[in-house]
GROMACS .gro file of C-alpha atoms in nm:
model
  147
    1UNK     CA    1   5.798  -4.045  -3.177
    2UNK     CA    2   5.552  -4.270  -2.976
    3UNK     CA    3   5.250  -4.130  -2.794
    4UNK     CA    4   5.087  -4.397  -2.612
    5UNK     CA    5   5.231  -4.726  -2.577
    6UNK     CA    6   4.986  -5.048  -2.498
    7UNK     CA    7   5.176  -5.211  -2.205
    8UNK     CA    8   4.966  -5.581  -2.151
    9UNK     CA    9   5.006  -5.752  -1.808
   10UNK     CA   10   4.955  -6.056  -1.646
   11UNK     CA   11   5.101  -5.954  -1.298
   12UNK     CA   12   5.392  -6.209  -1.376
   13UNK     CA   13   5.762  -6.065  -1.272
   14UNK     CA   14   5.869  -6.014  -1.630
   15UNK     CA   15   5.552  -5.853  -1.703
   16UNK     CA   16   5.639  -5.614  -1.426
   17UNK     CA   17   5.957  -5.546  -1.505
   18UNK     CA   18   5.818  -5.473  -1.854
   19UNK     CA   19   5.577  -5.234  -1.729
   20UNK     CA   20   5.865  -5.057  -1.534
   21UNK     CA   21   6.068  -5.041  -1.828
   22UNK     CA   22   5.786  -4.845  -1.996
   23UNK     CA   23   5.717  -4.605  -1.829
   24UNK     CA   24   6.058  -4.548  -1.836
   25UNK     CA   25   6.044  -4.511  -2.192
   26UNK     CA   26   5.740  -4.338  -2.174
   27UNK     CA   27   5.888  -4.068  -1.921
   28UNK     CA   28   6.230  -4.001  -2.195
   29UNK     CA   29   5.963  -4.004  -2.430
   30UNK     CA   30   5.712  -3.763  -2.291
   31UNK     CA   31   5.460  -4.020  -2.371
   32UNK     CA   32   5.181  -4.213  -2.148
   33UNK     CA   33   5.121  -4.553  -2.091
   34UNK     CA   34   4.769  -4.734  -2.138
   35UNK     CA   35   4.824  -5.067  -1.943
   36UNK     CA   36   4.610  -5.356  -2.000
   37UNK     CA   37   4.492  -5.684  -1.875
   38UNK     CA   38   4.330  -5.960  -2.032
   39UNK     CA   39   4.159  -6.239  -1.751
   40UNK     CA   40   4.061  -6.555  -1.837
   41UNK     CA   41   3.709  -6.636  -1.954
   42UNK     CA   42   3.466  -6.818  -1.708
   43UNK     CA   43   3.487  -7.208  -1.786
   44UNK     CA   44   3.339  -7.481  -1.567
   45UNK     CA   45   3.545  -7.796  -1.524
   46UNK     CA   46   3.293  -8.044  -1.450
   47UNK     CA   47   3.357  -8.407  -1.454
   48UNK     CA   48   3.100  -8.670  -1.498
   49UNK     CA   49   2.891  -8.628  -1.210
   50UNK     CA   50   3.152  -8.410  -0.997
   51UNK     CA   51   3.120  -8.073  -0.944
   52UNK     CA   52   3.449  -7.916  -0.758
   53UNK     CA   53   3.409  -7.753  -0.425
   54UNK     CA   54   3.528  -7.442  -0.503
   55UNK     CA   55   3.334  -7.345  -0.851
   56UNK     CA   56   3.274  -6.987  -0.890
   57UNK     CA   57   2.943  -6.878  -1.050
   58UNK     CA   58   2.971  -6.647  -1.345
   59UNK     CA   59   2.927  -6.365  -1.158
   60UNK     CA   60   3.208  -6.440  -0.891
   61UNK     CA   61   3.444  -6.512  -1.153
   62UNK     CA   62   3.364  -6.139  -1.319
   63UNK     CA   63   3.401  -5.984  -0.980
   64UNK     CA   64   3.742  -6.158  -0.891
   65UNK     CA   65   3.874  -6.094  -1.246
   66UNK     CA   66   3.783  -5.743  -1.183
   67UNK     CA   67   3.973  -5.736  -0.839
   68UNK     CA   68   4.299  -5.903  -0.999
   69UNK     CA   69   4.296  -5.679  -1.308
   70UNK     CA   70   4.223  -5.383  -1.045
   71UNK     CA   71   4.517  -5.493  -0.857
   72UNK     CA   72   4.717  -5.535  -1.148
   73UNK     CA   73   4.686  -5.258  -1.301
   74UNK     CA   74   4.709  -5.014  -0.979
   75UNK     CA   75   5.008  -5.126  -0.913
   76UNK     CA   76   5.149  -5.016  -1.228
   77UNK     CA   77   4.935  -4.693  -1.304
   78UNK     CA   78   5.099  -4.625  -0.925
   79UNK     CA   79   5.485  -4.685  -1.048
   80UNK     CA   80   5.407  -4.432  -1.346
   81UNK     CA   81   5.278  -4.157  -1.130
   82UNK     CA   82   5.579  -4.196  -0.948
   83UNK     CA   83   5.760  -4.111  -1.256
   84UNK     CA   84   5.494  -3.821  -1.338
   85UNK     CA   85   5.364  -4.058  -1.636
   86UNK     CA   86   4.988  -4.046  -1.728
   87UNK     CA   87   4.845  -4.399  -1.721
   88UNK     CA   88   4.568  -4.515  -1.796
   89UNK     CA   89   4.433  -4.879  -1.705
   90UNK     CA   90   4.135  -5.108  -1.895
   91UNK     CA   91   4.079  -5.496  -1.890
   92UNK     CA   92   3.850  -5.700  -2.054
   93UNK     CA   93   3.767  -6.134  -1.965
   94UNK     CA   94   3.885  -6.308  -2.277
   95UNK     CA   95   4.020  -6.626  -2.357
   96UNK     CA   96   4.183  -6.470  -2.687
   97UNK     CA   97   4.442  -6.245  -2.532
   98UNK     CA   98   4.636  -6.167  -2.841
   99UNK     CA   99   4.321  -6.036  -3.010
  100UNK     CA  100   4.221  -5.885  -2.691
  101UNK     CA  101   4.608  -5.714  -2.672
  102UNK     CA  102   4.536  -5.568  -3.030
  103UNK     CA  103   4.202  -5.462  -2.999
  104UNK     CA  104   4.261  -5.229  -2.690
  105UNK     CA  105   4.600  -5.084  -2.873
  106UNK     CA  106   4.367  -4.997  -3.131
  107UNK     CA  107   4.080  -4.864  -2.918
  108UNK     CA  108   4.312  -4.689  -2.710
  109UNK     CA  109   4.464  -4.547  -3.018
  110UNK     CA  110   4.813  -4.656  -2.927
  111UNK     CA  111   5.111  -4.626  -3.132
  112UNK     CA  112   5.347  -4.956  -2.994
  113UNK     CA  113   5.249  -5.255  -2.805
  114UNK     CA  114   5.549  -5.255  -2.527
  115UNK     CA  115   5.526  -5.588  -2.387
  116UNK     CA  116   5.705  -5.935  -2.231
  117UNK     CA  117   5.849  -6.162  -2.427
  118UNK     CA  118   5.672  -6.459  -2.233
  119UNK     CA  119   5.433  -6.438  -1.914
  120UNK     CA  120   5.285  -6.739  -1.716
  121UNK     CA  121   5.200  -6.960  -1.962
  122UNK     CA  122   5.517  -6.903  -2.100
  123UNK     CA  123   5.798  -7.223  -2.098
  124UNK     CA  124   6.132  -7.008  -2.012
  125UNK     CA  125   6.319  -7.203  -2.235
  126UNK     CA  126   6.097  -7.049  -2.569
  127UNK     CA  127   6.233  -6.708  -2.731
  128UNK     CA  128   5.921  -6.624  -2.736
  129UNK     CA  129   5.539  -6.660  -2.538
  130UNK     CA  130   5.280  -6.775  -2.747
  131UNK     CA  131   5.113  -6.436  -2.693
  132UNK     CA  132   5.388  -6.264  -2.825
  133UNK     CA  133   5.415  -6.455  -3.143
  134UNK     CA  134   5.002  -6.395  -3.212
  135UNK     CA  135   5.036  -6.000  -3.126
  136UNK     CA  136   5.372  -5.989  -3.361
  137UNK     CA  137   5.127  -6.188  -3.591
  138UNK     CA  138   4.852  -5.930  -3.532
  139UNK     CA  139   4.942  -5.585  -3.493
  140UNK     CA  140   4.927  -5.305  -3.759
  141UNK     CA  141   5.156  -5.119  -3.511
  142UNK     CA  142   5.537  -5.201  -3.382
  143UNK     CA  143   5.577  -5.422  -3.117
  144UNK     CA  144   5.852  -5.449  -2.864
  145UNK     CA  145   5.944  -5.732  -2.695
  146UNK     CA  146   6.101  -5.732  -2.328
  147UNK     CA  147   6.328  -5.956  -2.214
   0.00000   0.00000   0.00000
């Protein structure tokens, strides 16, 4: 049946529970799990003549979107070994996750996108994330949607 499933986080706790759910799947399955991670794209927020305390250069920002993603996805590559499931891990910075979600399932050459319904820019009270809706929009591949 499926192969490889595409399972994007965003470290929230439905998006870990998704992940867990998975490589559940994956492991009944005998499939692997690519899990993936999409950071946000470097922006300034710079008002008039105010520059905040804390901005990051471009270079800092790459580095601690790097660490998170690292952290992310180790966490979860490190539940599927635990179930003796192969994982894999990539992340790119983008501010188009969607696009970014359907890109690696295709570079990855994976077979279903397995992921949350919303994440944390999801409102709880929506059926769906806004992600969700552009990757149902997007993919050429099924798509299921934890909840």
């Amino acid at each position: 049946m499926y192969k490889n499933l595409l399972v994007p986080t965003d470290g929230s706790p439905l998006s870990t529970r998704t992940a867990n759910d998975a490589i559940k799947l994956a492991r009944k399955l005998g499939a692997r799990i690519t899990v993936f991670y999409a950071a946000p794209a470097y922006h300034v927020e710079v008002y008039g003549e105010y520059i905040p305390p804390d901005l990051l250069t471009p270079r800092e920002h790459a580095a601690a979107a790097k660490k998170t993603a690292q952290h992310y996805l180790d966490g979860i590559a490190s539940a599927a070994a635990k179930q003796r499931v192969k994982c894999t891990g990539d992340f790119v910075i983008s501010d188009a996750t969607a696009d970014a979600i359907v890109k690696a399932a295709r570079k990855h050459k994976c077979d279903l996108i397995y992921m949350g319904s919303h994440g944390r820019t999801g409102i709880s009270k929506l059926l769906l994330g806004s992600q969700t809706s552009k990757v149902l929009a997007l993919a050429r591949i099924p798509v299921l949607v934890h909840r």
